[in-house]
Amino acid sequence: LAWSLRNHETWRDELPYWMSARVSQDLQQLWEDRRYDAHPPLWSFLLFLASRIYRDVVAMKVTHFLVATFAASLFVF
């Protein structure tokens, strides 16, 4: 997973979620901006937190890696 995320180019369907999380000033604005989005609010919230730590799109890839690893660990456990 880490290798594929490292070599993965960000696609057009992924960037709006990242850009929305990155340019939102606070969670209220993020919630208003994402009201018509298809992804669950938790994903936008996680991207919002990741964008506050690191402003590059790499933070979205790291967040995806952590969520996938947690989900797989939970499944195996």
PDB file of N, CA and C in Angstrom, residues 29-61:
ATOM      1  N   GLN A  29     -17.006  26.277   8.055  1.00  0.00           N
ATOM      2  CA  GLN A  29     -16.881  26.510   6.619  1.00  0.00           C
ATOM      3  C   GLN A  29     -16.705  25.197   5.861  1.00  0.00           C
ATOM      4  N   LEU A  30     -15.949  24.286   6.410  1.00  0.00           N
ATOM      5  CA  LEU A  30     -15.788  22.977   5.784  1.00  0.00           C
ATOM      6  C   LEU A  30     -17.132  22.264   5.669  1.00  0.00           C
ATOM      7  N   TRP A  31     -17.936  22.315   6.726  1.00  0.00           N
ATOM      8  CA  TRP A  31     -19.239  21.659   6.711  1.00  0.00           C
ATOM      9  C   TRP A  31     -20.153  22.287   5.649  1.00  0.00           C
ATOM     10  N   GLU A  32     -20.108  23.606   5.530  1.00  0.00           N
ATOM     11  CA  GLU A  32     -20.940  24.291   4.532  1.00  0.00           C
ATOM     12  C   GLU A  32     -20.463  23.991   3.116  1.00  0.00           C
ATOM     13  N   ASP A  33     -19.166  23.891   2.928  1.00  0.00           N
ATOM     14  CA  ASP A  33     -18.621  23.618   1.594  1.00  0.00           C
ATOM     15  C   ASP A  33     -18.890  22.194   1.130  1.00  0.00           C
ATOM     16  N   ARG A  34     -19.003  21.272   2.055  1.00  0.00           N
ATOM     17  CA  ARG A  34     -19.119  19.869   1.678  1.00  0.00           C
ATOM     18  C   ARG A  34     -20.550  19.339   1.775  1.00  0.00           C
ATOM     19  N   ARG A  35     -21.534  20.172   1.874  1.00  0.00           N
ATOM     20  CA  ARG A  35     -22.900  19.684   2.087  1.00  0.00           C
ATOM     21  C   ARG A  35     -23.439  18.846   0.941  1.00  0.00           C
ATOM     22  N   TYR A  36     -22.889  18.994  -0.266  1.00  0.00           N
ATOM     23  CA  TYR A  36     -23.345  18.195  -1.407  1.00  0.00           C
ATOM     24  C   TYR A  36     -22.348  17.110  -1.809  1.00  0.00           C
ATOM     25  N   ASP A  37     -21.345  16.885  -1.001  1.00  0.00           N
ATOM     26  CA  ASP A  37     -20.337  15.876  -1.313  1.00  0.00           C
ATOM     27  C   ASP A  37     -20.868  14.472  -1.050  1.00  0.00           C
ATOM     28  N   ALA A  38     -20.285  13.519  -1.757  1.00  0.00           N
ATOM     29  CA  ALA A  38     -20.712  12.127  -1.612  1.00  0.00           C
ATOM     30  C   ALA A  38     -19.974  11.406  -0.489  1.00  0.00           C
ATOM     31  N   HIS A  39     -18.781  11.877  -0.116  1.00  0.00           N
ATOM     32  CA  HIS A  39     -18.015  11.208   0.932  1.00  0.00           C
ATOM     33  C   HIS A  39     -18.592  11.522   2.309  1.00  0.00           C
ATOM     34  N   PRO A  40     -18.410  10.622   3.249  1.00  0.00           N
ATOM     35  CA  PRO A  40     -18.879  10.871   4.615  1.00  0.00           C
ATOM     36  C   PRO A  40     -18.134  12.050   5.249  1.00  0.00           C
ATOM     37  N   PRO A  41     -18.748  12.708   6.215  1.00  0.00           N
ATOM     38  CA  PRO A  41     -18.102  13.864   6.850  1.00  0.00           C
ATOM     39  C   PRO A  41     -16.788  13.527   7.544  1.00  0.00           C
ATOM     40  N   LEU A  42     -16.637  12.291   8.009  1.00  0.00           N
ATOM     41  CA  LEU A  42     -15.404  11.923   8.705  1.00  0.00           C
ATOM     42  C   LEU A  42     -14.192  12.059   7.789  1.00  0.00           C
ATOM     43  N   TRP A  43     -14.323  11.697   6.527  1.00  0.00           N
ATOM     44  CA  TRP A  43     -13.201  11.811   5.588  1.00  0.00           C
ATOM     45  C   TRP A  43     -12.801  13.271   5.416  1.00  0.00           C
ATOM     46  N   SER A  44     -13.773  14.162   5.279  1.00  0.00           N
ATOM     47  CA  SER A  44     -13.466  15.596   5.150  1.00  0.00           C
ATOM     48  C   SER A  44     -12.813  16.123   6.419  1.00  0.00           C
ATOM     49  N   PHE A  45     -13.291  15.653   7.571  1.00  0.00           N
ATOM     50  CA  PHE A  45     -12.695  16.069   8.834  1.00  0.00           C
ATOM     51  C   PHE A  45     -11.246  15.599   8.948  1.00  0.00           C
ATOM     52  N   LEU A  46     -10.984  14.361   8.575  1.00  0.00           N
ATOM     53  CA  LEU A  46      -9.610  13.849   8.616  1.00  0.00           C
ATOM     54  C   LEU A  46      -8.701  14.618   7.654  1.00  0.00           C
ATOM     55  N   LEU A  47      -9.219  14.942   6.480  1.00  0.00           N
ATOM     56  CA  LEU A  47      -8.432  15.740   5.538  1.00  0.00           C
ATOM     57  C   LEU A  47      -8.202  17.152   6.058  1.00  0.00           C
ATOM     58  N   PHE A  48      -9.183  17.701   6.749  1.00  0.00           N
ATOM     59  CA  PHE A  48      -9.023  19.024   7.354  1.00  0.00           C
ATOM     60  C   PHE A  48      -7.887  19.003   8.373  1.00  0.00           C
ATOM     61  N   LEU A  49      -7.867  17.985   9.229  1.00  0.00           N
ATOM     62  CA  LEU A  49      -6.787  17.870  10.220  1.00  0.00           C
ATOM     63  C   LEU A  49      -5.437  17.655   9.539  1.00  0.00           C
ATOM     64  N   ALA A  50      -5.406  16.810   8.525  1.00  0.00           N
ATOM     65  CA  ALA A  50      -4.153  16.544   7.819  1.00  0.00           C
ATOM     66  C   ALA A  50      -3.641  17.802   7.116  1.00  0.00           C
ATOM     67  N   SER A  51      -4.560  18.612   6.598  1.00  0.00           N
ATOM     68  CA  SER A  51      -4.127  19.829   5.899  1.00  0.00           C
ATOM     69  C   SER A  51      -3.578  20.871   6.860  1.00  0.00           C
ATOM     70  N   ARG A  52      -3.928  20.761   8.132  1.00  0.00           N
ATOM     71  CA  ARG A  52      -3.371  21.687   9.123  1.00  0.00           C
ATOM     72  C   ARG A  52      -1.965  21.257   9.558  1.00  0.00           C
ATOM     73  N   ILE A  53      -1.670  19.980   9.399  1.00  0.00           N
ATOM     74  CA  ILE A  53      -0.346  19.491   9.751  1.00  0.00           C
ATOM     75  C   ILE A  53       0.635  19.731   8.622  1.00  0.00           C
ATOM     76  N   TYR A  54       0.206  19.421   7.391  1.00  0.00           N
ATOM     77  CA  TYR A  54       1.085  19.541   6.227  1.00  0.00           C
ATOM     78  C   TYR A  54       0.242  19.976   5.050  1.00  0.00           C
ATOM     79  N   ARG A  55       0.595  21.065   4.380  1.00  0.00           N
ATOM     80  CA  ARG A  55      -0.250  21.677   3.356  1.00  0.00           C
ATOM     81  C   ARG A  55      -0.167  21.001   1.987  1.00  0.00           C
ATOM     82  N   ASP A  56       0.729  20.071   1.808  1.00  0.00           N
ATOM     83  CA  ASP A  56       0.870  19.404   0.521  1.00  0.00           C
ATOM     84  C   ASP A  56      -0.103  18.227   0.421  1.00  0.00           C
ATOM     85  N   VAL A  57      -0.365  17.800  -0.807  1.00  0.00           N
ATOM     86  CA  VAL A  57      -1.299  16.691  -1.045  1.00  0.00           C
ATOM     87  C   VAL A  57      -0.753  15.366  -0.512  1.00  0.00           C
ATOM     88  N   VAL A  58       0.499  15.318  -0.162  1.00  0.00           N
ATOM     89  CA  VAL A  58       1.090  14.115   0.441  1.00  0.00           C
ATOM     90  C   VAL A  58       0.380  13.786   1.754  1.00  0.00           C
ATOM     91  N   ALA A  59      -0.101  14.799   2.443  1.00  0.00           N
ATOM     92  CA  ALA A  59      -0.814  14.563   3.697  1.00  0.00           C
ATOM     93  C   ALA A  59      -2.087  13.756   3.467  1.00  0.00           C
ATOM     94  N   MET A  60      -2.740  13.950   2.322  1.00  0.00           N
ATOM     95  CA  MET A  60      -3.924  13.155   2.008  1.00  0.00           C
ATOM     96  C   MET A  60      -3.541  11.697   1.779  1.00  0.00           C
ATOM     97  N   LYS A  61      -2.412  11.470   1.147  1.00  0.00           N
ATOM     98  CA  LYS A  61      -1.949  10.102   0.906  1.00  0.00           C
ATOM     99  C   LYS A  61      -1.599   9.409   2.220  1.00  0.00           C
TER     100      LYS A  61
END
